[in-house]
mmCIF file with all atom_site columns, C-alpha atoms in Angstrom:
data_model
loop_
_atom_site.group_PDB
_atom_site.id
_atom_site.type_symbol
_atom_site.label_atom_id
_atom_site.label_alt_id
_atom_site.label_comp_id
_atom_site.label_asym_id
_atom_site.label_entity_id
_atom_site.label_seq_id
_atom_site.pdbx_PDB_ins_code
_atom_site.Cartn_x
_atom_site.Cartn_y
_atom_site.Cartn_z
_atom_site.occupancy
_atom_site.B_iso_or_equiv
_atom_site.pdbx_formal_charge
_atom_site.auth_seq_id
_atom_site.auth_comp_id
_atom_site.auth_asym_id
_atom_site.auth_atom_id
_atom_site.pdbx_PDB_model_num
ATOM 1   C CA . MET A 1 1   ? 190.315 129.576 36.340 1.00 46.00 ? 596 MET A CA 1
ATOM 2   C CA . ALA A 1 2   ? 187.978 132.212 34.959 1.00 45.00 ? 597 ALA A CA 1
ATOM 3   C CA . ARG A 1 3   ? 187.848 135.235 37.117 1.00 46.00 ? 598 ARG A CA 1
ATOM 4   C CA . THR A 1 4   ? 186.762 138.847 36.951 1.00 44.00 ? 599 THR A CA 1
ATOM 5   C CA . THR A 1 5   ? 187.651 141.802 39.044 1.00 47.00 ? 600 THR A CA 1
ATOM 6   C CA . THR A 1 6   ? 185.258 143.708 41.304 1.00 48.00 ? 601 THR A CA 1
ATOM 7   C CA . THR A 1 7   ? 185.063 146.394 38.578 1.00 59.00 ? 602 THR A CA 1
ATOM 8   C CA . ALA A 1 8   ? 183.002 144.244 36.276 1.00 57.00 ? 603 ALA A CA 1
ATOM 9   C CA . ALA A 1 9   ? 181.214 142.800 39.247 1.00 59.00 ? 604 ALA A CA 1
ATOM 10  C CA . ASN A 1 10  ? 180.152 146.218 40.431 1.00 75.00 ? 605 ASN A CA 1
ATOM 11  C CA . ARG A 1 11  ? 178.863 147.053 36.934 1.00 90.00 ? 606 ARG A CA 1
ATOM 12  C CA . VAL A 1 12  ? 176.719 143.952 36.744 1.00 93.00 ? 607 VAL A CA 1
ATOM 13  C CA . ARG A 1 13  ? 175.394 144.469 40.263 1.00 94.00 ? 608 ARG A CA 1
ATOM 14  C CA . ALA A 1 14  ? 174.670 148.167 39.510 1.00 94.00 ? 609 ALA A CA 1
ATOM 15  C CA . ALA A 1 15  ? 172.933 147.328 36.236 1.00 95.00 ? 610 ALA A CA 1
ATOM 16  C CA . ARG A 1 16  ? 170.810 144.704 38.035 1.00 96.00 ? 611 ARG A CA 1
ATOM 17  C CA . ARG A 1 17  ? 169.839 147.202 40.709 1.00 95.00 ? 612 ARG A CA 1
ATOM 18  C CA . ASP A 1 18  ? 169.017 149.742 38.061 1.00 95.00 ? 613 ASP A CA 1
ATOM 19  C CA . ALA A 1 19  ? 166.739 147.214 36.380 1.00 96.00 ? 614 ALA A CA 1
ATOM 20  C CA . ASP A 1 20  ? 165.127 146.601 39.815 1.00 96.00 ? 615 ASP A CA 1
ATOM 21  C CA . LEU A 1 21  ? 165.783 142.866 39.690 1.00 97.00 ? 616 LEU A CA 1
ATOM 22  C CA . THR A 1 22  ? 166.730 140.479 42.527 1.00 97.00 ? 617 THR A CA 1
ATOM 23  C CA . GLN A 1 23  ? 169.559 138.055 42.070 1.00 96.00 ? 618 GLN A CA 1
ATOM 24  C CA . GLN A 1 24  ? 167.001 135.238 41.960 1.00 96.00 ? 619 GLN A CA 1
ATOM 25  C CA . ARG A 1 25  ? 164.863 136.890 39.277 1.00 97.00 ? 620 ARG A CA 1
ATOM 26  C CA . LEU A 1 26  ? 167.908 137.796 37.153 1.00 97.00 ? 621 LEU A CA 1
ATOM 27  C CA . ALA A 1 27  ? 169.069 134.156 37.422 1.00 96.00 ? 622 ALA A CA 1
ATOM 28  C CA . GLU A 1 28  ? 165.690 132.883 36.278 1.00 95.00 ? 623 GLU A CA 1
ATOM 29  C CA . LEU A 1 29  ? 165.678 135.286 33.348 1.00 97.00 ? 624 LEU A CA 1
ATOM 30  C CA . ILE A 1 30  ? 169.023 134.307 32.073 1.00 96.00 ? 625 ILE A CA 1
ATOM 31  C CA . GLY A 1 31  ? 168.618 130.526 32.914 1.00 93.00 ? 626 GLY A CA 1
ATOM 32  C CA . VAL A 1 32  ? 171.243 130.063 35.645 1.00 93.00 ? 627 VAL A CA 1
ATOM 33  C CA . SER A 1 33  ? 171.361 129.399 39.340 1.00 92.00 ? 628 SER A CA 1
ATOM 34  C CA . ARG A 1 34  ? 171.302 132.338 41.778 1.00 93.00 ? 629 ARG A CA 1
ATOM 35  C CA . GLN A 1 35  ? 174.725 131.237 42.920 1.00 92.00 ? 630 GLN A CA 1
ATOM 36  C CA . THR A 1 36  ? 176.075 131.977 39.450 1.00 93.00 ? 631 THR A CA 1
ATOM 37  C CA . VAL A 1 37  ? 174.705 135.484 39.589 1.00 94.00 ? 632 VAL A CA 1
ATOM 38  C CA . VAL A 1 38  ? 176.221 135.929 43.050 1.00 93.00 ? 633 VAL A CA 1
ATOM 39  C CA . ALA A 1 39  ? 179.557 134.599 41.606 1.00 91.00 ? 634 ALA A CA 1
ATOM 40  C CA . ILE A 1 40  ? 179.512 137.085 38.711 1.00 92.00 ? 635 ILE A CA 1
ATOM 41  C CA . GLU A 1 41  ? 178.634 140.007 40.991 1.00 91.00 ? 636 GLU A CA 1
ATOM 42  C CA . ASN A 1 42  ? 181.359 139.056 43.411 1.00 86.00 ? 637 ASN A CA 1
ATOM 43  C CA . GLY A 1 43  ? 183.966 138.739 40.654 1.00 82.00 ? 638 GLY A CA 1
ATOM 44  C CA . GLY A 1 44  ? 184.453 134.983 41.144 1.00 83.00 ? 639 GLY A CA 1
ATOM 45  C CA . TYR A 1 45  ? 183.254 133.949 37.746 1.00 88.00 ? 640 TYR A CA 1
ATOM 46  C CA . ALA A 1 46  ? 183.544 135.340 34.137 1.00 89.00 ? 641 ALA A CA 1
ATOM 47  C CA . PRO A 1 47  ? 180.543 134.227 32.105 1.00 93.00 ? 642 PRO A CA 1
ATOM 48  C CA . SER A 1 48  ? 180.743 132.713 28.645 1.00 93.00 ? 643 SER A CA 1
ATOM 49  C CA . VAL A 1 49  ? 179.925 135.052 25.738 1.00 94.00 ? 644 VAL A CA 1
ATOM 50  C CA . TYR A 1 50  ? 176.389 133.570 25.475 1.00 94.00 ? 645 TYR A CA 1
ATOM 51  C CA . LEU A 1 51  ? 175.659 134.214 29.163 1.00 95.00 ? 646 LEU A CA 1
ATOM 52  C CA . ALA A 1 52  ? 177.226 137.729 28.845 1.00 95.00 ? 647 ALA A CA 1
ATOM 53  C CA . LEU A 1 53  ? 174.869 138.410 25.901 1.00 96.00 ? 648 LEU A CA 1
ATOM 54  C CA . ALA A 1 54  ? 171.917 137.152 27.884 1.00 96.00 ? 649 ALA A CA 1
ATOM 55  C CA . LEU A 1 55  ? 172.840 139.383 30.833 1.00 96.00 ? 650 LEU A CA 1
ATOM 56  C CA . GLY A 1 56  ? 173.185 142.410 28.494 1.00 96.00 ? 651 GLY A CA 1
ATOM 57  C CA . ARG A 1 57  ? 169.880 141.684 26.893 1.00 96.00 ? 652 ARG A CA 1
ATOM 58  C CA . VAL A 1 58  ? 168.002 141.297 30.289 1.00 97.00 ? 653 VAL A CA 1
ATOM 59  C CA . LEU A 1 59  ? 169.761 144.238 31.819 1.00 96.00 ? 654 LEU A CA 1
ATOM 60  C CA . GLY A 1 60  ? 169.435 146.503 28.835 1.00 96.00 ? 655 GLY A CA 1
ATOM 61  C CA . ARG A 1 61  ? 173.147 147.080 28.491 1.00 95.00 ? 656 ARG A CA 1
ATOM 62  C CA . SER A 1 62  ? 175.714 146.084 25.908 1.00 94.00 ? 657 SER A CA 1
ATOM 63  C CA . VAL A 1 63  ? 178.205 143.404 26.896 1.00 93.00 ? 658 VAL A CA 1
ATOM 64  C CA . GLU A 1 64  ? 180.997 146.081 26.698 1.00 91.00 ? 659 GLU A CA 1
ATOM 65  C CA . GLU A 1 65  ? 179.151 148.164 29.301 1.00 91.00 ? 660 GLU A CA 1
ATOM 66  C CA . LEU A 1 66  ? 179.067 145.200 31.671 1.00 92.00 ? 661 LEU A CA 1
ATOM 67  C CA . PHE A 1 67  ? 182.503 143.744 31.026 1.00 88.00 ? 662 PHE A CA 1
ATOM 68  C CA . SER A 1 68  ? 185.753 144.904 29.541 1.00 80.00 ? 663 SER A CA 1
ATOM 69  C CA . GLU A 1 69  ? 189.094 143.355 28.755 1.00 74.00 ? 664 GLU A CA 1
ATOM 70  C CA . GLU A 1 70  ? 190.731 145.267 31.667 1.00 73.00 ? 665 GLU A CA 1
ATOM 71  C CA . ASP A 1 71  ? 188.457 143.195 33.964 1.00 70.00 ? 666 ASP A CA 1
ATOM 72  C CA . ARG A 1 72  ? 190.423 140.021 33.169 1.00 67.00 ? 667 ARG A CA 1
ATOM 73  C CA . GLY A 1 73  ? 192.227 138.805 36.199 1.00 58.00 ? 668 GLY A CA 1
ATOM 74  C CA . MET B 2 1   ? 177.009 117.034 15.164 1.00 51.00 ? 658 MET B CA 1
ATOM 75  C CA . SER B 2 2   ? 177.964 113.447 14.428 1.00 66.00 ? 659 SER B CA 1
ATOM 76  C CA . THR B 2 3   ? 175.985 110.457 15.755 1.00 78.00 ? 660 THR B CA 1
ATOM 77  C CA . PRO B 2 4   ? 177.301 109.342 19.179 1.00 82.00 ? 661 PRO B CA 1
ATOM 78  C CA . ASP B 2 5   ? 179.217 106.116 18.889 1.00 88.00 ? 662 ASP B CA 1
ATOM 79  C CA . ALA B 2 6   ? 179.901 103.463 21.556 1.00 91.00 ? 663 ALA B CA 1
ATOM 80  C CA . PHE B 2 7   ? 182.735 105.484 23.195 1.00 90.00 ? 664 PHE B CA 1
ATOM 81  C CA . ASP B 2 8   ? 180.508 108.535 23.392 1.00 90.00 ? 665 ASP B CA 1
ATOM 82  C CA . ARG B 2 9   ? 177.653 106.517 24.935 1.00 92.00 ? 666 ARG B CA 1
ATOM 83  C CA . PHE B 2 10  ? 180.071 104.815 27.368 1.00 92.00 ? 667 PHE B CA 1
ATOM 84  C CA . THR B 2 11  ? 181.583 108.178 28.540 1.00 92.00 ? 668 THR B CA 1
ATOM 85  C CA . THR B 2 12  ? 178.232 109.833 28.758 1.00 92.00 ? 669 THR B CA 1
ATOM 86  C CA . ARG B 2 13  ? 176.880 107.029 30.920 1.00 92.00 ? 670 ARG B CA 1
ATOM 87  C CA . ILE B 2 14  ? 179.986 106.672 33.131 1.00 91.00 ? 671 ILE B CA 1
ATOM 88  C CA . GLY B 2 15  ? 180.444 110.424 33.568 1.00 89.00 ? 672 GLY B CA 1
ATOM 89  C CA . ASP B 2 16  ? 176.694 111.039 34.041 1.00 90.00 ? 673 ASP B CA 1
ATOM 90  C CA . LEU B 2 17  ? 177.151 113.819 31.465 1.00 90.00 ? 674 LEU B CA 1
ATOM 91  C CA . ASP B 2 18  ? 173.422 114.155 30.813 1.00 90.00 ? 675 ASP B CA 1
ATOM 92  C CA . HIS B 2 19  ? 172.974 115.311 34.459 1.00 91.00 ? 676 HIS B CA 1
ATOM 93  C CA . PRO B 2 20  ? 171.249 118.762 34.595 1.00 88.00 ? 677 PRO B CA 1
ATOM 94  C CA . LEU B 2 21  ? 174.270 120.000 36.520 1.00 88.00 ? 678 LEU B CA 1
ATOM 95  C CA . TYR B 2 22  ? 176.137 120.193 33.191 1.00 90.00 ? 679 TYR B CA 1
ATOM 96  C CA . ALA B 2 23  ? 173.502 122.493 31.640 1.00 88.00 ? 680 ALA B CA 1
ATOM 97  C CA . GLU B 2 24  ? 174.609 125.486 33.672 1.00 91.00 ? 681 GLU B CA 1
ATOM 98  C CA . GLU B 2 25  ? 177.994 126.758 32.713 1.00 93.00 ? 682 GLU B CA 1
ATOM 99  C CA . ARG B 2 26  ? 179.379 127.884 36.116 1.00 93.00 ? 683 ARG B CA 1
ATOM 100 C CA . GLN B 2 27  ? 178.114 124.651 37.718 1.00 92.00 ? 684 GLN B CA 1
ATOM 101 C CA . ARG B 2 28  ? 179.807 122.710 34.951 1.00 93.00 ? 685 ARG B CA 1
ATOM 102 C CA . ASP B 2 29  ? 183.088 124.592 35.305 1.00 93.00 ? 686 ASP B CA 1
ATOM 103 C CA . VAL B 2 30  ? 183.193 124.173 39.080 1.00 93.00 ? 687 VAL B CA 1
ATOM 104 C CA . TRP B 2 31  ? 182.216 120.526 38.890 1.00 94.00 ? 688 TRP B CA 1
ATOM 105 C CA . ASN B 2 32  ? 184.830 119.850 36.190 1.00 94.00 ? 689 ASN B CA 1
ATOM 106 C CA . GLU B 2 33  ? 187.528 121.467 38.313 1.00 94.00 ? 690 GLU B CA 1
ATOM 107 C CA . ALA B 2 34  ? 186.416 119.504 41.406 1.00 96.00 ? 691 ALA B CA 1
ATOM 108 C CA . SER B 2 35  ? 186.381 116.328 39.386 1.00 94.00 ? 692 SER B CA 1
ATOM 109 C CA . ALA B 2 36  ? 189.886 117.056 38.125 1.00 94.00 ? 693 ALA B CA 1
ATOM 110 C CA . VAL B 2 37  ? 191.139 117.465 41.670 1.00 96.00 ? 694 VAL B CA 1
ATOM 111 C CA . GLY B 2 38  ? 189.400 114.231 42.694 1.00 96.00 ? 695 GLY B CA 1
ATOM 112 C CA . LEU B 2 39  ? 190.828 112.337 39.765 1.00 94.00 ? 696 LEU B CA 1
ATOM 113 C CA . GLN B 2 40  ? 194.404 113.533 40.354 1.00 94.00 ? 697 GLN B CA 1
ATOM 114 C CA . LEU B 2 41  ? 194.107 112.728 44.083 1.00 96.00 ? 698 LEU B CA 1
ATOM 115 C CA . LEU B 2 42  ? 192.798 109.270 43.248 1.00 95.00 ? 699 LEU B CA 1
ATOM 116 C CA . LEU B 2 43  ? 195.500 108.564 40.707 1.00 94.00 ? 700 LEU B CA 1
ATOM 117 C CA . TRP B 2 44  ? 198.397 109.715 42.920 1.00 95.00 ? 701 TRP B CA 1
ATOM 118 C CA . THR B 2 45  ? 197.013 108.012 46.027 1.00 96.00 ? 702 THR B CA 1
ATOM 119 C CA . LEU B 2 46  ? 196.497 104.759 44.167 1.00 95.00 ? 703 LEU B CA 1
ATOM 120 C CA . GLY B 2 47  ? 199.973 105.100 42.605 1.00 95.00 ? 704 GLY B CA 1
ATOM 121 C CA . LEU B 2 48  ? 201.631 105.544 46.012 1.00 96.00 ? 705 LEU B CA 1
ATOM 122 C CA . ALA B 2 49  ? 199.573 102.733 47.477 1.00 96.00 ? 706 ALA B CA 1
ATOM 123 C CA . ALA B 2 50  ? 200.697 100.503 44.686 1.00 95.00 ? 707 ALA B CA 1
ATOM 124 C CA . VAL B 2 51  ? 204.365 101.326 45.290 1.00 95.00 ? 708 VAL B CA 1
ATOM 125 C CA . VAL B 2 52  ? 203.996 100.694 49.047 1.00 95.00 ? 709 VAL B CA 1
ATOM 126 C CA . ALA B 2 53  ? 202.237 97.360  48.331 1.00 94.00 ? 710 ALA B CA 1
ATOM 127 C CA . ALA B 2 54  ? 204.872 96.305  45.875 1.00 91.00 ? 711 ALA B CA 1
ATOM 128 C CA . TRP B 2 55  ? 207.723 97.070  48.328 1.00 92.00 ? 712 TRP B CA 1
ATOM 129 C CA . ALA B 2 56  ? 206.073 95.912  51.533 1.00 92.00 ? 713 ALA B CA 1
ATOM 130 C CA . GLY B 2 57  ? 204.080 92.887  50.174 1.00 89.00 ? 714 GLY B CA 1
ATOM 131 C CA . GLY B 2 58  ? 206.512 91.530  47.601 1.00 84.00 ? 715 GLY B CA 1
ATOM 132 C CA . ARG B 2 59  ? 205.215 88.913  45.269 1.00 84.00 ? 716 ARG B CA 1
ATOM 133 C CA . ASP B 2 60  ? 202.063 88.227  47.316 1.00 88.00 ? 717 ASP B CA 1
ATOM 134 C CA . ALA B 2 61  ? 200.972 91.825  46.728 1.00 89.00 ? 718 ALA B CA 1
ATOM 135 C CA . PHE B 2 62  ? 201.099 91.595  42.844 1.00 88.00 ? 719 PHE B CA 1
ATOM 136 C CA . PRO B 2 63  ? 197.404 90.977  42.440 1.00 91.00 ? 720 PRO B CA 1
ATOM 137 C CA . TYR B 2 64  ? 196.693 94.089  44.564 1.00 93.00 ? 721 TYR B CA 1
ATOM 138 C CA . VAL B 2 65  ? 199.286 96.072  42.677 1.00 92.00 ? 722 VAL B CA 1
ATOM 139 C CA . LEU B 2 66  ? 197.662 95.141  39.415 1.00 91.00 ? 723 LEU B CA 1
ATOM 140 C CA . GLY B 2 67  ? 194.248 95.792  40.862 1.00 93.00 ? 724 GLY B CA 1
ATOM 141 C CA . MET B 2 68  ? 195.394 99.421  41.624 1.00 94.00 ? 725 MET B CA 1
ATOM 142 C CA . THR B 2 69  ? 197.402 100.107 38.513 1.00 93.00 ? 726 THR B CA 1
ATOM 143 C CA . LEU B 2 70  ? 195.070 98.736  35.822 1.00 93.00 ? 727 LEU B CA 1
ATOM 144 C CA . PRO B 2 71  ? 192.218 101.115 36.718 1.00 93.00 ? 728 PRO B CA 1
ATOM 145 C CA . MET B 2 72  ? 194.745 103.959 36.798 1.00 93.00 ? 729 MET B CA 1
ATOM 146 C CA . GLY B 2 73  ? 195.838 103.095 33.271 1.00 91.00 ? 730 GLY B CA 1
ATOM 147 C CA . LEU B 2 74  ? 192.224 102.696 32.095 1.00 92.00 ? 731 LEU B CA 1
ATOM 148 C CA . ALA B 2 75  ? 191.221 106.068 33.560 1.00 93.00 ? 732 ALA B CA 1
ATOM 149 C CA . GLY B 2 76  ? 194.211 107.770 31.996 1.00 90.00 ? 733 GLY B CA 1
ATOM 150 C CA . LEU B 2 77  ? 193.495 106.194 28.644 1.00 90.00 ? 734 LEU B CA 1
ATOM 151 C CA . VAL B 2 78  ? 189.843 107.225 28.744 1.00 92.00 ? 735 VAL B CA 1
ATOM 152 C CA . VAL B 2 79  ? 190.747 110.849 29.748 1.00 91.00 ? 736 VAL B CA 1
ATOM 153 C CA . LEU B 2 80  ? 193.326 111.182 26.942 1.00 88.00 ? 737 LEU B CA 1
ATOM 154 C CA . THR B 2 81  ? 190.931 109.599 24.386 1.00 90.00 ? 738 THR B CA 1
ATOM 155 C CA . TYR B 2 82  ? 188.035 111.722 25.397 1.00 92.00 ? 739 TYR B CA 1
ATOM 156 C CA . ALA B 2 83  ? 190.187 114.876 25.142 1.00 88.00 ? 740 ALA B CA 1
ATOM 157 C CA . ALA B 2 84  ? 191.589 113.887 21.758 1.00 88.00 ? 741 ALA B CA 1
ATOM 158 C CA . ARG B 2 85  ? 188.111 113.151 20.306 1.00 89.00 ? 742 ARG B CA 1
ATOM 159 C CA . HIS B 2 86  ? 186.974 116.585 21.382 1.00 85.00 ? 743 HIS B CA 1
ATOM 160 C CA . GLY B 2 87  ? 189.850 118.294 19.709 1.00 85.00 ? 744 GLY B CA 1
ATOM 161 C CA . LEU B 2 88  ? 192.206 118.791 22.610 1.00 83.00 ? 745 LEU B CA 1
ATOM 162 C CA . ASP B 2 89  ? 195.749 118.115 21.542 1.00 78.00 ? 746 ASP B CA 1
ATOM 163 C CA . VAL B 2 90  ? 197.579 117.064 24.666 1.00 78.00 ? 747 VAL B CA 1
ATOM 164 C CA . ARG B 2 91  ? 200.904 117.366 22.908 1.00 74.00 ? 748 ARG B CA 1
ATOM 165 C CA . THR B 2 92  ? 200.691 121.149 22.875 1.00 75.00 ? 749 THR B CA 1
ATOM 166 C CA . ALA B 2 93  ? 202.543 123.243 25.336 1.00 66.00 ? 750 ALA B CA 1
ATOM 167 C CA . GLN B 2 94  ? 199.434 124.642 26.886 1.00 70.00 ? 751 GLN B CA 1
ATOM 168 C CA . VAL B 2 95  ? 198.081 121.217 27.705 1.00 68.00 ? 752 VAL B CA 1
ATOM 169 C CA . ARG B 2 96  ? 201.174 119.236 28.444 1.00 72.00 ? 753 ARG B CA 1
ATOM 170 C CA . ALA B 2 97  ? 201.781 118.306 32.061 1.00 72.00 ? 754 ALA B CA 1
ATOM 171 C CA . GLY B 2 98  ? 204.359 120.384 33.895 1.00 78.00 ? 755 GLY B CA 1
ATOM 172 C CA . ARG B 2 99  ? 207.889 119.194 34.224 1.00 81.00 ? 756 ARG B CA 1
ATOM 173 C CA . GLY B 2 100 ? 207.603 118.617 38.028 1.00 86.00 ? 757 GLY B CA 1
ATOM 174 C CA . ARG B 2 101 ? 204.553 116.526 37.547 1.00 87.00 ? 758 ARG B CA 1
ATOM 175 C CA . LEU B 2 102 ? 206.236 114.400 34.843 1.00 85.00 ? 759 LEU B CA 1
ATOM 176 C CA . VAL B 2 103 ? 209.307 113.857 37.065 1.00 90.00 ? 760 VAL B CA 1
ATOM 177 C CA . ALA B 2 104 ? 207.036 112.832 39.962 1.00 92.00 ? 761 ALA B CA 1
ATOM 178 C CA . ALA B 2 105 ? 205.161 110.308 37.717 1.00 90.00 ? 762 ALA B CA 1
ATOM 179 C CA . ALA B 2 106 ? 208.460 108.939 36.350 1.00 90.00 ? 763 ALA B CA 1
ATOM 180 C CA . VAL B 2 107 ? 209.810 108.440 39.947 1.00 94.00 ? 764 VAL B CA 1
ATOM 181 C CA . LEU B 2 108 ? 206.575 106.708 40.991 1.00 93.00 ? 765 LEU B CA 1
ATOM 182 C CA . LEU B 2 109 ? 206.713 104.448 37.897 1.00 90.00 ? 766 LEU B CA 1
ATOM 183 C CA . LEU B 2 110 ? 210.325 103.576 38.546 1.00 91.00 ? 767 LEU B CA 1
ATOM 184 C CA . ALA B 2 111 ? 209.656 102.877 42.241 1.00 93.00 ? 768 ALA B CA 1
ATOM 185 C CA . LEU B 2 112 ? 206.778 100.644 41.282 1.00 91.00 ? 769 LEU B CA 1
ATOM 186 C CA . ALA B 2 113 ? 208.821 98.820  38.628 1.00 87.00 ? 770 ALA B CA 1
ATOM 187 C CA . THR B 2 114 ? 211.801 98.178  40.940 1.00 88.00 ? 771 THR B CA 1
ATOM 188 C CA . GLY B 2 115 ? 209.509 97.181  43.745 1.00 88.00 ? 772 GLY B CA 1
ATOM 189 C CA . MET B 2 116 ? 207.906 94.633  41.532 1.00 84.00 ? 773 MET B CA 1
ATOM 190 C CA . LEU B 2 117 ? 211.179 93.308  40.039 1.00 82.00 ? 774 LEU B CA 1
ATOM 191 C CA . ARG B 2 118 ? 212.989 93.206  43.324 1.00 79.00 ? 775 ARG B CA 1
ATOM 192 C CA . THR B 2 119 ? 211.124 90.158  44.620 1.00 73.00 ? 776 THR B CA 1
ATOM 193 C CA . THR B 2 120 ? 210.885 88.207  41.363 1.00 72.00 ? 777 THR B CA 1
ATOM 194 C CA . ASP B 2 121 ? 213.227 85.405  40.468 1.00 68.00 ? 778 ASP B CA 1
ATOM 195 C CA . LEU B 2 122 ? 214.131 86.619  36.989 1.00 66.00 ? 779 LEU B CA 1
ATOM 196 C CA . GLY B 2 123 ? 216.916 84.967  35.122 1.00 68.00 ? 780 GLY B CA 1
ATOM 197 C CA . GLY B 2 124 ? 219.448 86.933  33.176 1.00 69.00 ? 781 GLY B CA 1
ATOM 198 C CA . ALA B 2 125 ? 217.678 86.226  29.831 1.00 72.00 ? 782 ALA B CA 1
ATOM 199 C CA . THR B 2 126 ? 214.324 87.475  31.238 1.00 72.00 ? 783 THR B CA 1
ATOM 200 C CA . LEU B 2 127 ? 215.846 90.678  32.561 1.00 70.00 ? 784 LEU B CA 1
ATOM 201 C CA . ALA B 2 128 ? 217.594 91.204  29.248 1.00 75.00 ? 785 ALA B CA 1
ATOM 202 C CA . GLY B 2 129 ? 214.318 90.710  27.491 1.00 78.00 ? 786 GLY B CA 1
ATOM 203 C CA . LEU B 2 130 ? 212.720 93.275  29.789 1.00 72.00 ? 787 LEU B CA 1
ATOM 204 C CA . VAL B 2 131 ? 215.461 95.811  29.064 1.00 75.00 ? 788 VAL B CA 1
ATOM 205 C CA . VAL B 2 132 ? 215.222 95.217  25.312 1.00 80.00 ? 789 VAL B CA 1
ATOM 206 C CA . GLY B 2 133 ? 211.390 95.436  25.472 1.00 81.00 ? 790 GLY B CA 1
ATOM 207 C CA . ALA B 2 134 ? 211.551 98.728  27.362 1.00 78.00 ? 791 ALA B CA 1
ATOM 208 C CA . GLY B 2 135 ? 214.095 100.052 24.877 1.00 83.00 ? 792 GLY B CA 1
ATOM 209 C CA . LEU B 2 136 ? 211.863 99.032  21.992 1.00 83.00 ? 793 LEU B CA 1
ATOM 210 C CA . VAL B 2 137 ? 208.879 100.804 23.613 1.00 82.00 ? 794 VAL B CA 1
ATOM 211 C CA . LEU B 2 138 ? 210.994 103.931 24.080 1.00 82.00 ? 795 LEU B CA 1
ATOM 212 C CA . VAL B 2 139 ? 212.160 103.851 20.465 1.00 85.00 ? 796 VAL B CA 1
ATOM 213 C CA . VAL B 2 140 ? 208.592 103.322 19.114 1.00 82.00 ? 797 VAL B CA 1
ATOM 214 C CA . THR B 2 141 ? 207.293 106.102 21.365 1.00 78.00 ? 798 THR B CA 1
ATOM 215 C CA . VAL B 2 142 ? 209.912 108.604 20.151 1.00 80.00 ? 799 VAL B CA 1
ATOM 216 C CA . ALA B 2 143 ? 209.377 107.489 16.575 1.00 81.00 ? 800 ALA B CA 1
ATOM 217 C CA . ALA B 2 144 ? 205.627 107.946 16.843 1.00 76.00 ? 801 ALA B CA 1
ATOM 218 C CA . ARG B 2 145 ? 205.994 111.435 18.411 1.00 72.00 ? 802 ARG B CA 1
ATOM 219 C CA . TRP B 2 146 ? 208.414 112.360 15.519 1.00 75.00 ? 803 TRP B CA 1
ATOM 220 C CA . TRP B 2 147 ? 206.069 110.981 12.903 1.00 73.00 ? 804 TRP B CA 1
ATOM 221 C CA . GLY B 2 148 ? 203.021 112.668 14.471 1.00 65.00 ? 805 GLY B CA 1
ATOM 222 C CA . ARG B 2 149 ? 204.877 115.974 14.533 1.00 65.00 ? 806 ARG B CA 1
ATOM 223 C CA . ARG B 2 150 ? 205.782 115.606 10.837 1.00 65.00 ? 807 ARG B CA 1
ATOM 224 C CA . ARG B 2 151 ? 202.250 114.734 9.831  1.00 60.00 ? 808 ARG B CA 1
ATOM 225 C CA . ARG B 2 152 ? 200.591 117.532 11.818 1.00 57.00 ? 809 ARG B CA 1
ATOM 226 C CA . PRO B 2 153 ? 198.889 119.734 9.240  1.00 53.00 ? 810 PRO B CA 1
ATOM 227 C CA . ALA B 2 154 ? 200.151 123.282 8.769  1.00 52.00 ? 811 ALA B CA 1
ATOM 228 C CA . GLU B 2 155 ? 198.031 125.882 10.575 1.00 49.00 ? 812 GLU B CA 1
ATOM 229 C CA . GLU B 2 156 ? 195.339 127.529 8.440  1.00 50.00 ? 813 GLU B CA 1
ATOM 230 C CA . ASP B 2 157 ? 195.077 131.220 7.963  1.00 50.00 ? 814 ASP B CA 1
#
């Protein structure tokens, strides 16, 4: 099962807060449900490369800034 | 992408694969995992029920045993065919079922077969035919696996 650690989760959450976005708004911008954003932020879901790229684009960060190989559970 | 054929249309309809749920990746992942749990539960429950019916009901229960085992076989065949058509080789170590699961399935199958044979009035010739038939199936299966392994193309760089 795809999982991330809280390290990546905290980076995504921090980047979202820096961008002044709610979870709902971020979900709309990247085309997923709010529960998916919650799951990524809680470390319960590792997104696909396409979703990670969309997250990076919307949050103004590179994918490497949001996720790293060490985050793999 | 190739044009969907009858099997693709059938599985899309049966699986409701056009449902918007599948458009979102986490929902799709979670639903696929939930469906896998449900399918396994259904298969094992039906298998156990078929064994109980075969042993408790005897010959009278055969139609019910068939009614339970045929859908199991059909579901398994569709799952394997769907996976193979989408490039998932179930013969690889990463995909193959665990040893414990295979042993449990073999025990279930054996219990079902003995339960069904127990109450039938089979003559010696029929029983011998069954044994020879089972042996032939085994030989053909092993030969097919060996042939498939030989024909598998070398991995590309």
